[in-house]
Amino acid sequence: MTIEADFGLILKKYRNKVELSQEALALKCGLDRTYISLLERGKRKPTINSLFTLAKALDVKPSTLIEEIEVKYL
Amino acid sequence: MTIEADFGLILKKYRNKVELSQEALALKCGLDRTYISLLERGKRKPTINSLFTLAKALDVKPSTLIEEIEVKYL
């Protein structure tokens, strides 16, 4: 699996945890809903800036999202 | 300061810590030296994939690099 695919699964997990739709998360982040969908399907590689924006909206630390990915690679 | 500028300073700090030139780090990562220079000057926003590639070459956890940035924003 790719890093962006892992990120997508984690993004969806945290989005569901805070009970936000893709639309609501996109609105909260000032991002486009289709971008959220593409990220969740691992079709886009987020920048660390998007990582910080999304983490803030999901009320989780950016490093926590990265830790969940890196356990698979380290 | 921007997130990418903070990342650039941290990237340079860890690169110096392992005593690698930009050229040597670029070679180790399979990235272009000019990209390393642009990153260190905060002129490029790295993807999380570049974050993982750079962290591996610098022998540091990706989440550690992110933690050093996020302390300034959280």
Tab-separated table of N, CA and C in Angstrom:
chain	number	residue	atom	x	y	z
A	1	MET	N	0.843	-1.188	0.000
A	1	MET	CA	0.000	0.000	0.000
A	1	MET	C	0.885	1.247	0.000
A	2	THR	N	0.424	2.307	-0.571
A	2	THR	CA	1.217	3.539	-0.626
A	2	THR	C	0.981	4.391	0.618
A	3	ILE	N	1.918	5.324	0.834
A	3	ILE	CA	1.778	6.233	1.976
A	3	ILE	C	0.498	7.053	1.831
A	4	GLU	N	0.203	7.518	0.609
A	4	GLU	CA	-1.012	8.336	0.436
A	4	GLU	C	-2.274	7.495	0.634
A	5	ALA	N	-2.208	6.175	0.319
A	5	ALA	CA	-3.381	5.307	0.544
A	5	ALA	C	-3.596	5.118	2.050
A	6	ASP	N	-2.482	4.921	2.772
A	6	ASP	CA	-2.580	4.797	4.234
A	6	ASP	C	-3.141	6.087	4.839
A	7	PHE	N	-2.642	7.216	4.327
A	7	PHE	CA	-3.126	8.502	4.838
A	7	PHE	C	-4.636	8.622	4.603
A	8	GLY	N	-5.072	8.177	3.446
A	8	GLY	CA	-6.502	8.270	3.114
A	8	GLY	C	-7.379	7.497	4.083
A	9	LEU	N	-6.940	6.311	4.447
A	9	LEU	CA	-7.710	5.478	5.385
A	9	LEU	C	-7.771	6.140	6.760
A	10	ILE	N	-6.615	6.719	7.169
A	10	ILE	CA	-6.550	7.356	8.490
A	10	ILE	C	-7.403	8.630	8.500
A	11	LEU	N	-7.346	9.369	7.388
A	11	LEU	CA	-8.144	10.596	7.270
A	11	LEU	C	-9.619	10.272	7.423
A	12	LYS	N	-10.069	9.205	6.719
A	12	LYS	CA	-11.482	8.798	6.766
A	12	LYS	C	-11.852	8.347	8.178
A	13	LYS	N	-10.956	7.616	8.834
A	13	LYS	CA	-11.209	7.125	10.200
A	13	LYS	C	-11.455	8.305	11.146
A	14	TYR	N	-10.563	9.314	11.066
A	14	TYR	CA	-10.705	10.461	11.981
A	14	TYR	C	-11.900	11.326	11.603
A	15	ARG	N	-12.193	11.404	10.284
A	15	ARG	CA	-13.364	12.187	9.856
A	15	ARG	C	-14.651	11.554	10.419
A	16	ASN	N	-14.718	10.228	10.339
A	16	ASN	CA	-15.895	9.521	10.871
A	16	ASN	C	-15.973	9.664	12.386
A	17	LYS	N	-14.794	9.680	13.014
A	17	LYS	CA	-14.729	9.779	14.485
A	17	LYS	C	-15.377	11.090	14.966
A	18	VAL	N	-15.149	12.166	14.173
A	18	VAL	CA	-15.723	13.459	14.576
A	18	VAL	C	-17.057	13.695	13.874
A	19	GLU	N	-17.522	12.651	13.207
A	19	GLU	CA	-18.832	12.678	12.546
A	19	GLU	C	-19.010	13.867	11.605
A	20	LEU	N	-18.026	14.063	10.757
A	20	LEU	CA	-18.128	15.099	9.719
A	20	LEU	C	-18.282	14.411	8.360
A	21	SER	N	-19.121	14.971	7.516
A	21	SER	CA	-19.185	14.493	6.133
A	21	SER	C	-17.957	15.033	5.394
A	22	GLN	N	-17.676	14.497	4.208
A	22	GLN	CA	-16.575	15.036	3.402
A	22	GLN	C	-16.837	16.515	3.118
A	23	GLU	N	-18.099	16.798	2.832
A	23	GLU	CA	-18.495	18.182	2.520
A	23	GLU	C	-18.195	19.096	3.707
A	24	ALA	N	-18.598	18.647	4.905
A	24	ALA	CA	-18.429	19.480	6.110
A	24	ALA	C	-16.949	19.666	6.423
A	25	LEU	N	-16.170	18.601	6.256
A	25	LEU	CA	-14.725	18.707	6.506
A	25	LEU	C	-14.094	19.669	5.496
A	26	ALA	N	-14.505	19.542	4.243
A	26	ALA	CA	-13.960	20.418	3.193
A	26	ALA	C	-14.246	21.881	3.526
A	27	LEU	N	-15.476	22.131	3.933
A	27	LEU	CA	-15.894	23.494	4.280
A	27	LEU	C	-15.049	24.022	5.437
A	28	LYS	N	-14.837	23.164	6.446
A	28	LYS	CA	-14.103	23.549	7.656
A	28	LYS	C	-12.637	23.878	7.329
A	29	CYS	N	-12.127	23.183	6.277
A	29	CYS	CA	-10.716	23.349	5.913
A	29	CYS	C	-10.501	24.377	4.806
A	30	GLY	N	-11.603	24.779	4.173
A	30	GLY	CA	-11.427	25.659	3.011
A	30	GLY	C	-10.845	24.894	1.838
A	31	LEU	N	-11.134	23.583	1.818
A	31	LEU	CA	-10.671	22.745	0.713
A	31	LEU	C	-11.897	22.294	-0.100
A	32	ASP	N	-11.628	21.716	-1.254
A	32	ASP	CA	-12.736	21.258	-2.098
A	32	ASP	C	-13.138	19.840	-1.683
A	33	ARG	N	-14.438	19.559	-1.696
A	33	ARG	CA	-14.925	18.227	-1.287
A	33	ARG	C	-14.289	17.122	-2.138
A	34	THR	N	-14.130	17.384	-3.417
A	34	THR	CA	-13.559	16.332	-4.282
A	34	THR	C	-12.119	16.038	-3.874
A	35	TYR	N	-11.430	17.066	-3.362
A	35	TYR	CA	-10.034	16.842	-2.913
A	35	TYR	C	-10.033	15.904	-1.708
A	36	ILE	N	-11.007	16.117	-0.788
A	36	ILE	CA	-11.115	15.234	0.390
A	36	ILE	C	-11.363	13.793	-0.083
A	37	SER	N	-12.257	13.644	-1.045
A	37	SER	CA	-12.583	12.315	-1.577
A	37	SER	C	-11.345	11.686	-2.226
A	38	LEU	N	-10.621	12.468	-3.007
A	38	LEU	CA	-9.409	11.951	-3.679
A	38	LEU	C	-8.354	11.547	-2.643
A	39	LEU	N	-8.208	12.387	-1.592
A	39	LEU	CA	-7.245	12.062	-0.525
A	39	LEU	C	-7.621	10.739	0.142
A	40	GLU	N	-8.920	10.595	0.472
A	40	GLU	CA	-9.361	9.395	1.196
A	40	GLU	C	-9.192	8.135	0.363
A	41	ARG	N	-9.214	8.299	-0.971
A	41	ARG	CA	-9.025	7.136	-1.849
A	41	ARG	C	-7.556	6.974	-2.256
A	42	GLY	N	-6.686	7.776	-1.610
A	42	GLY	CA	-5.248	7.637	-1.881
A	42	GLY	C	-4.843	8.096	-3.266
A	43	LYS	N	-5.666	8.954	-3.854
A	43	LYS	CA	-5.394	9.401	-5.238
A	43	LYS	C	-4.614	10.730	-5.268
A	44	ARG	N	-4.376	11.315	-4.133
A	44	ARG	CA	-3.589	12.557	-4.059
A	44	ARG	C	-2.582	12.450	-2.914
A	45	LYS	N	-1.422	13.079	-3.117
A	45	LYS	CA	-0.391	13.090	-2.085
A	45	LYS	C	-0.473	14.433	-1.361
A	46	PRO	N	-0.959	14.455	-0.124
A	46	PRO	CA	-1.131	15.731	0.564
A	46	PRO	C	0.210	16.362	0.937
A	47	THR	N	0.249	17.679	0.902
A	47	THR	CA	1.428	18.378	1.417
A	47	THR	C	1.339	18.424	2.931
A	48	ILE	N	2.455	18.783	3.573
A	48	ILE	CA	2.414	18.893	5.035
A	48	ILE	C	1.489	20.043	5.436
A	49	ASN	N	1.292	20.995	4.575
A	49	ASN	CA	0.349	22.103	4.849
A	49	ASN	C	-1.085	21.569	4.921
A	50	SER	N	-1.462	20.727	3.953
A	50	SER	CA	-2.797	20.105	3.992
A	50	SER	C	-2.918	19.234	5.233
A	51	LEU	N	-1.824	18.538	5.589
A	51	LEU	CA	-1.805	17.701	6.794
A	51	LEU	C	-2.172	18.541	8.013
A	52	PHE	N	-1.571	19.719	8.139
A	52	PHE	CA	-1.847	20.585	9.295
A	52	PHE	C	-3.284	21.118	9.258
A	53	THR	N	-3.744	21.495	8.072
A	53	THR	CA	-5.109	22.035	7.937
A	53	THR	C	-6.138	20.976	8.309
A	54	LEU	N	-5.953	19.759	7.781
A	54	LEU	CA	-6.895	18.666	8.044
A	54	LEU	C	-6.847	18.259	9.514
A	55	ALA	N	-5.640	18.166	10.079
A	55	ALA	CA	-5.494	17.746	11.484
A	55	ALA	C	-6.219	18.723	12.404
A	56	LYS	N	-6.091	20.007	12.092
A	56	LYS	CA	-6.738	21.035	12.922
A	56	LYS	C	-8.257	20.846	12.896
A	57	ALA	N	-8.792	20.623	11.681
A	57	ALA	CA	-10.249	20.458	11.524
A	57	ALA	C	-10.736	19.174	12.193
A	58	LEU	N	-9.853	18.180	12.287
A	58	LEU	CA	-10.231	16.892	12.878
A	58	LEU	C	-9.887	16.820	14.360
A	59	ASP	N	-9.326	17.954	14.871
A	59	ASP	CA	-8.962	18.040	16.290
A	59	ASP	C	-7.997	16.914	16.716
A	60	VAL	N	-7.003	16.717	15.895
A	60	VAL	CA	-5.967	15.717	16.194
A	60	VAL	C	-4.619	16.341	15.813
A	61	LYS	N	-3.546	15.916	16.487
A	61	LYS	CA	-2.236	16.491	16.146
A	61	LYS	C	-1.748	15.934	14.797
A	62	PRO	N	-1.133	16.794	13.969
A	62	PRO	CA	-0.596	16.316	12.702
A	62	PRO	C	0.352	15.127	12.901
A	63	SER	N	1.166	15.199	13.949
A	63	SER	CA	2.139	14.117	14.192
A	63	SER	C	1.429	12.795	14.515
A	64	THR	N	0.246	12.887	15.105
A	64	THR	CA	-0.509	11.661	15.412
A	64	THR	C	-0.934	10.955	14.127
A	65	LEU	N	-1.375	11.726	13.148
A	65	LEU	CA	-1.768	11.135	11.853
A	65	LEU	C	-0.557	10.466	11.198
A	66	ILE	N	0.609	11.154	11.300
A	66	ILE	CA	1.831	10.607	10.687
A	66	ILE	C	2.282	9.349	11.440
A	67	GLU	N	2.163	9.379	12.787
A	67	GLU	CA	2.562	8.199	13.582
A	67	GLU	C	1.778	6.960	13.154
A	68	GLU	N	0.488	7.148	12.819
A	68	GLU	CA	-0.340	5.993	12.439
A	68	GLU	C	0.112	5.407	11.104
A	69	ILE	N	0.714	6.243	10.273
A	69	ILE	CA	1.235	5.737	8.989
A	69	ILE	C	2.593	5.081	9.230
A	70	GLU	N	3.443	5.783	9.962
A	70	GLU	CA	4.854	5.336	10.042
A	70	GLU	C	5.023	3.991	10.744
A	71	VAL	N	4.070	3.609	11.628
A	71	VAL	CA	4.210	2.303	12.291
A	71	VAL	C	4.248	1.174	11.266
A	72	LYS	N	3.691	1.425	10.090
A	72	LYS	CA	3.663	0.388	9.046
A	72	LYS	C	4.981	0.356	8.279
A	73	TYR	N	5.748	1.455	8.362
A	73	TYR	CA	6.934	1.529	7.502
A	73	TYR	C	8.233	1.443	8.299
A	74	LEU	N	8.170	1.617	9.621
A	74	LEU	CA	9.449	1.642	10.372
A	74	LEU	C	9.647	0.326	11.133
B	1	MET	N	5.766	32.949	10.238
B	1	MET	CA	6.509	32.040	9.378
B	1	MET	C	5.575	30.960	8.852
B	2	THR	N	5.856	30.447	7.688
B	2	THR	CA	4.989	29.421	7.105
B	2	THR	C	5.419	28.018	7.567
B	3	ILE	N	4.490	27.079	7.428
B	3	ILE	CA	4.786	25.684	7.775
B	3	ILE	C	5.966	25.183	6.934
B	4	GLU	N	5.966	25.512	5.630
B	4	GLU	CA	7.067	25.028	4.777
B	4	GLU	C	8.397	25.689	5.144
B	5	ALA	N	8.342	26.931	5.660
B	5	ALA	CA	9.596	27.596	6.084
B	5	ALA	C	10.130	26.905	7.345
B	6	ASP	N	9.201	26.596	8.263
B	6	ASP	CA	9.618	25.877	9.475
B	6	ASP	C	10.214	24.514	9.111
B	7	PHE	N	9.536	23.839	8.168
B	7	PHE	CA	10.035	22.519	7.750
B	7	PHE	C	11.451	22.658	7.181
B	8	GLY	N	11.681	23.711	6.408
B	8	GLY	CA	12.994	23.921	5.808
B	8	GLY	C	14.101	24.059	6.834
B	9	LEU	N	13.820	24.806	7.891
B	9	LEU	CA	14.824	25.001	8.951
B	9	LEU	C	15.125	23.682	9.660
B	10	ILE	N	14.052	22.901	9.898
B	10	ILE	CA	14.226	21.622	10.594
B	10	ILE	C	14.966	20.618	9.707
B	11	LEU	N	14.628	20.640	8.408
B	11	LEU	CA	15.314	19.757	7.455
B	11	LEU	C	16.810	20.058	7.458
B	12	LYS	N	17.163	21.344	7.409
B	12	LYS	CA	18.573	21.745	7.389
B	12	LYS	C	19.269	21.327	8.686
B	13	LYS	N	18.562	21.529	9.809
B	13	LYS	CA	19.135	21.176	11.121
B	13	LYS	C	19.488	19.679	11.167
B	14	TYR	N	18.554	18.828	10.719
B	14	TYR	CA	18.792	17.370	10.756
B	14	TYR	C	19.828	16.949	9.708
B	15	ARG	N	19.837	17.653	8.566
B	15	ARG	CA	20.831	17.328	7.534
B	15	ARG	C	22.240	17.616	8.066
B	16	ASN	N	22.384	18.766	8.741
B	16	ASN	CA	23.699	19.114	9.322
B	16	ASN	C	24.066	18.145	10.438
B	17	LYS	N	23.049	17.706	11.181
B	17	LYS	CA	23.285	16.792	12.302
B	17	LYS	C	23.919	15.477	11.817
B	18	VAL	N	23.466	15.027	10.630
B	18	VAL	CA	24.031	13.770	10.091
B	18	VAL	C	25.166	14.070	9.114
B	19	GLU	N	25.559	15.342	9.079
B	19	GLU	CA	26.709	15.782	8.264
B	19	GLU	C	26.604	15.336	6.804
B	20	LEU	N	25.451	15.592	6.230
B	20	LEU	CA	25.265	15.347	4.799
B	20	LEU	C	25.181	16.689	4.066
B	21	SER	N	25.792	16.758	2.887
B	21	SER	CA	25.609	17.947	2.055
B	21	SER	C	24.216	17.834	1.417
B	22	GLN	N	23.726	18.922	0.828
B	22	GLN	CA	22.444	18.866	0.116
B	22	GLN	C	22.543	17.829	-1.009
B	23	GLU	N	23.705	17.847	-1.663
B	23	GLU	CA	23.957	16.905	-2.786
B	23	GLU	C	23.850	15.459	-2.283
B	24	ALA	N	24.504	15.174	-1.159
B	24	ALA	CA	24.533	13.799	-0.627
B	24	ALA	C	23.145	13.374	-0.179
B	25	LEU	N	22.411	14.299	0.468
B	25	LEU	CA	21.048	13.972	0.896
B	25	LEU	C	20.162	13.709	-0.320
B	26	ALA	N	20.302	14.555	-1.338
B	26	ALA	CA	19.496	14.392	-2.557
B	26	ALA	C	19.762	13.026	-3.187
B	27	LEU	N	21.030	12.662	-3.257
B	27	LEU	CA	21.427	11.369	-3.838
B	27	LEU	C	20.803	10.220	-3.043
B	28	LYS	N	20.866	10.360	-1.706
B	28	LYS	CA	20.368	9.307	-0.813
B	28	LYS	C	18.856	9.127	-0.956
B	29	CYS	N	18.176	10.240	-1.293
B	29	CYS	CA	16.712	10.223	-1.381
B	29	CYS	C	16.203	9.980	-2.796
B	30	GLY	N	17.123	10.099	-3.750
B	30	GLY	CA	16.662	10.026	-5.136
B	30	GLY	C	15.896	11.276	-5.525
B	31	LEU	N	16.263	12.384	-4.871
B	31	LEU	CA	15.631	13.674	-5.170
B	31	LEU	C	16.679	14.587	-5.815
B	32	ASP	N	16.232	15.700	-6.364
B	32	ASP	CA	17.162	16.630	-6.998
B	32	ASP	C	17.732	17.587	-5.947
B	33	ARG	N	19.036	17.899	-6.070
B	33	ARG	CA	19.663	18.789	-5.094
B	33	ARG	C	18.943	20.139	-5.025
B	34	THR	N	18.495	20.640	-6.156
B	34	THR	CA	17.834	21.954	-6.127
B	34	THR	C	16.524	21.870	-5.337
B	35	TYR	N	15.877	20.685	-5.371
B	35	TYR	CA	14.640	20.532	-4.602
B	35	TYR	C	14.936	20.609	-3.108
B	36	ILE	N	16.060	19.985	-2.691
B	36	ILE	CA	16.470	20.048	-1.279
B	36	ILE	C	16.710	21.505	-0.891
B	37	SER	N	17.399	22.247	-1.753
B	37	SER	CA	17.685	23.655	-1.490
B	37	SER	C	16.387	24.464	-1.391
B	38	LEU	N	15.467	24.219	-2.313
B	38	LEU	CA	14.176	24.939	-2.301
B	38	LEU	C	13.391	24.604	-1.032
B	39	LEU	N	13.414	23.324	-0.635
B	39	LEU	CA	12.715	22.914	0.599
B	39	LEU	C	13.306	23.643	1.799
B	40	GLU	N	14.650	23.670	1.875
B	40	GLU	CA	15.313	24.263	3.042
B	40	GLU	C	15.056	25.763	3.128
B	41	ARG	N	14.791	26.394	1.978
B	41	ARG	CA	14.495	27.828	1.963
B	41	ARG	C	12.991	28.085	2.038
B	42	GLY	N	12.213	27.009	2.267
B	42	GLY	CA	10.766	27.185	2.426
B	42	GLY	C	10.055	27.572	1.154
B	43	LYS	N	10.678	27.255	0.034
B	43	LYS	CA	10.108	27.648	-1.266
B	43	LYS	C	9.243	26.528	-1.880
B	44	ARG	N	9.232	25.384	-1.263
B	44	ARG	CA	8.398	24.280	-1.740
B	44	ARG	C	7.652	23.649	-0.564
B	45	LYS	N	6.423	23.172	-0.829
B	45	LYS	CA	5.639	22.497	0.188
B	45	LYS	C	5.774	20.990	-0.019
B	46	PRO	N	6.504	20.310	0.862
B	46	PRO	CA	6.725	18.878	0.648
B	46	PRO	C	5.469	18.057	0.864
B	47	THR	N	5.342	16.992	0.095
B	47	THR	CA	4.251	16.050	0.340
B	47	THR	C	4.647	15.157	1.516
B	48	ILE	N	3.659	14.446	2.050
B	48	ILE	CA	3.992	13.522	3.146
B	48	ILE	C	4.908	12.408	2.628
B	49	ASN	N	4.859	12.113	1.350
B	49	ASN	CA	5.758	11.113	0.752
B	49	ASN	C	7.206	11.610	0.811
B	50	SER	N	7.430	12.879	0.453
B	50	SER	CA	8.780	13.450	0.559
B	50	SER	C	9.218	13.477	2.020
B	51	LEU	N	8.265	13.774	2.913
B	51	LEU	CA	8.555	13.771	4.352
B	51	LEU	C	9.110	12.410	4.781
B	52	PHE	N	8.468	11.340	4.333
B	52	PHE	CA	8.926	9.994	4.716
B	52	PHE	C	10.288	9.677	4.088
B	53	THR	N	10.471	10.057	2.831
B	53	THR	CA	11.738	9.782	2.135
B	53	THR	C	12.888	10.516	2.818
B	54	LEU	N	12.675	11.805	3.130
B	54	LEU	CA	13.717	12.617	3.769
B	54	LEU	C	14.010	12.108	5.178
B	55	ALA	N	12.947	11.787	5.921
B	55	ALA	CA	13.133	11.327	7.310
B	55	ALA	C	13.964	10.040	7.344
B	56	LYS	N	13.678	9.154	6.403
B	56	LYS	CA	14.422	7.888	6.347
B	56	LYS	C	15.914	8.161	6.107
B	57	ALA	N	16.194	9.070	5.166
B	57	ALA	CA	17.593	9.389	4.839
B	57	ALA	C	18.295	10.095	5.992
B	58	LEU	N	17.514	10.803	6.808
B	58	LEU	CA	18.092	11.553	7.934
B	58	LEU	C	18.069	10.746	9.227
B	59	ASP	N	17.555	9.490	9.110
B	59	ASP	CA	17.492	8.593	10.266
B	59	ASP	C	16.711	9.209	11.436
B	60	VAL	N	15.570	9.777	11.100
B	60	VAL	CA	14.687	10.364	12.122
B	60	VAL	C	13.254	9.975	11.743
B	61	LYS	N	12.376	9.883	12.748
B	61	LYS	CA	10.994	9.520	12.426
B	61	LYS	C	10.275	10.703	11.759
B	62	PRO	N	9.454	10.415	10.748
B	62	PRO	CA	8.686	11.495	10.117
B	62	PRO	C	7.876	12.292	11.146
B	63	SER	N	7.306	11.590	12.119
B	63	SER	CA	6.471	12.279	13.117
B	63	SER	C	7.307	13.231	13.979
B	64	THR	N	8.588	12.897	14.161
B	64	THR	CA	9.470	13.775	14.939
B	64	THR	C	9.655	15.117	14.225
B	65	LEU	N	9.835	15.053	12.906
B	65	LEU	CA	9.986	16.300	12.129
B	65	LEU	C	8.715	17.135	12.233
B	66	ILE	N	7.558	16.442	12.173
B	66	ILE	CA	6.277	17.158	12.243
B	66	ILE	C	6.062	17.741	13.647
B	67	GLU	N	6.466	16.959	14.685
B	67	GLU	CA	6.317	17.446	16.059
B	67	GLU	C	7.068	18.757	16.260
B	68	GLU	N	8.254	18.875	15.622
B	68	GLU	CA	9.059	20.088	15.803
B	68	GLU	C	8.383	21.311	15.169
B	69	ILE	N	7.562	21.046	14.158
B	69	ILE	CA	6.822	22.153	13.528
B	69	ILE	C	5.594	22.474	14.374
B	70	GLU	N	4.854	21.404	14.738
B	70	GLU	CA	3.530	21.636	15.340
B	70	GLU	C	3.598	22.346	16.691
B	71	VAL	N	4.738	22.215	17.418
B	71	VAL	CA	4.825	22.904	18.717
B	71	VAL	C	4.642	24.411	18.541
B	72	LYS	N	4.943	24.908	17.346
B	72	LYS	CA	4.824	26.350	17.100
B	72	LYS	C	3.379	26.739	16.777
B	73	TYR	N	2.575	25.735	16.394
B	73	TYR	CA	1.225	26.085	15.922
B	73	TYR	C	0.126	25.621	16.870
B	74	LEU	N	0.458	24.744	17.828
B	74	LEU	CA	-0.632	24.202	18.669
B	74	LEU	C	-0.594	24.819	20.066
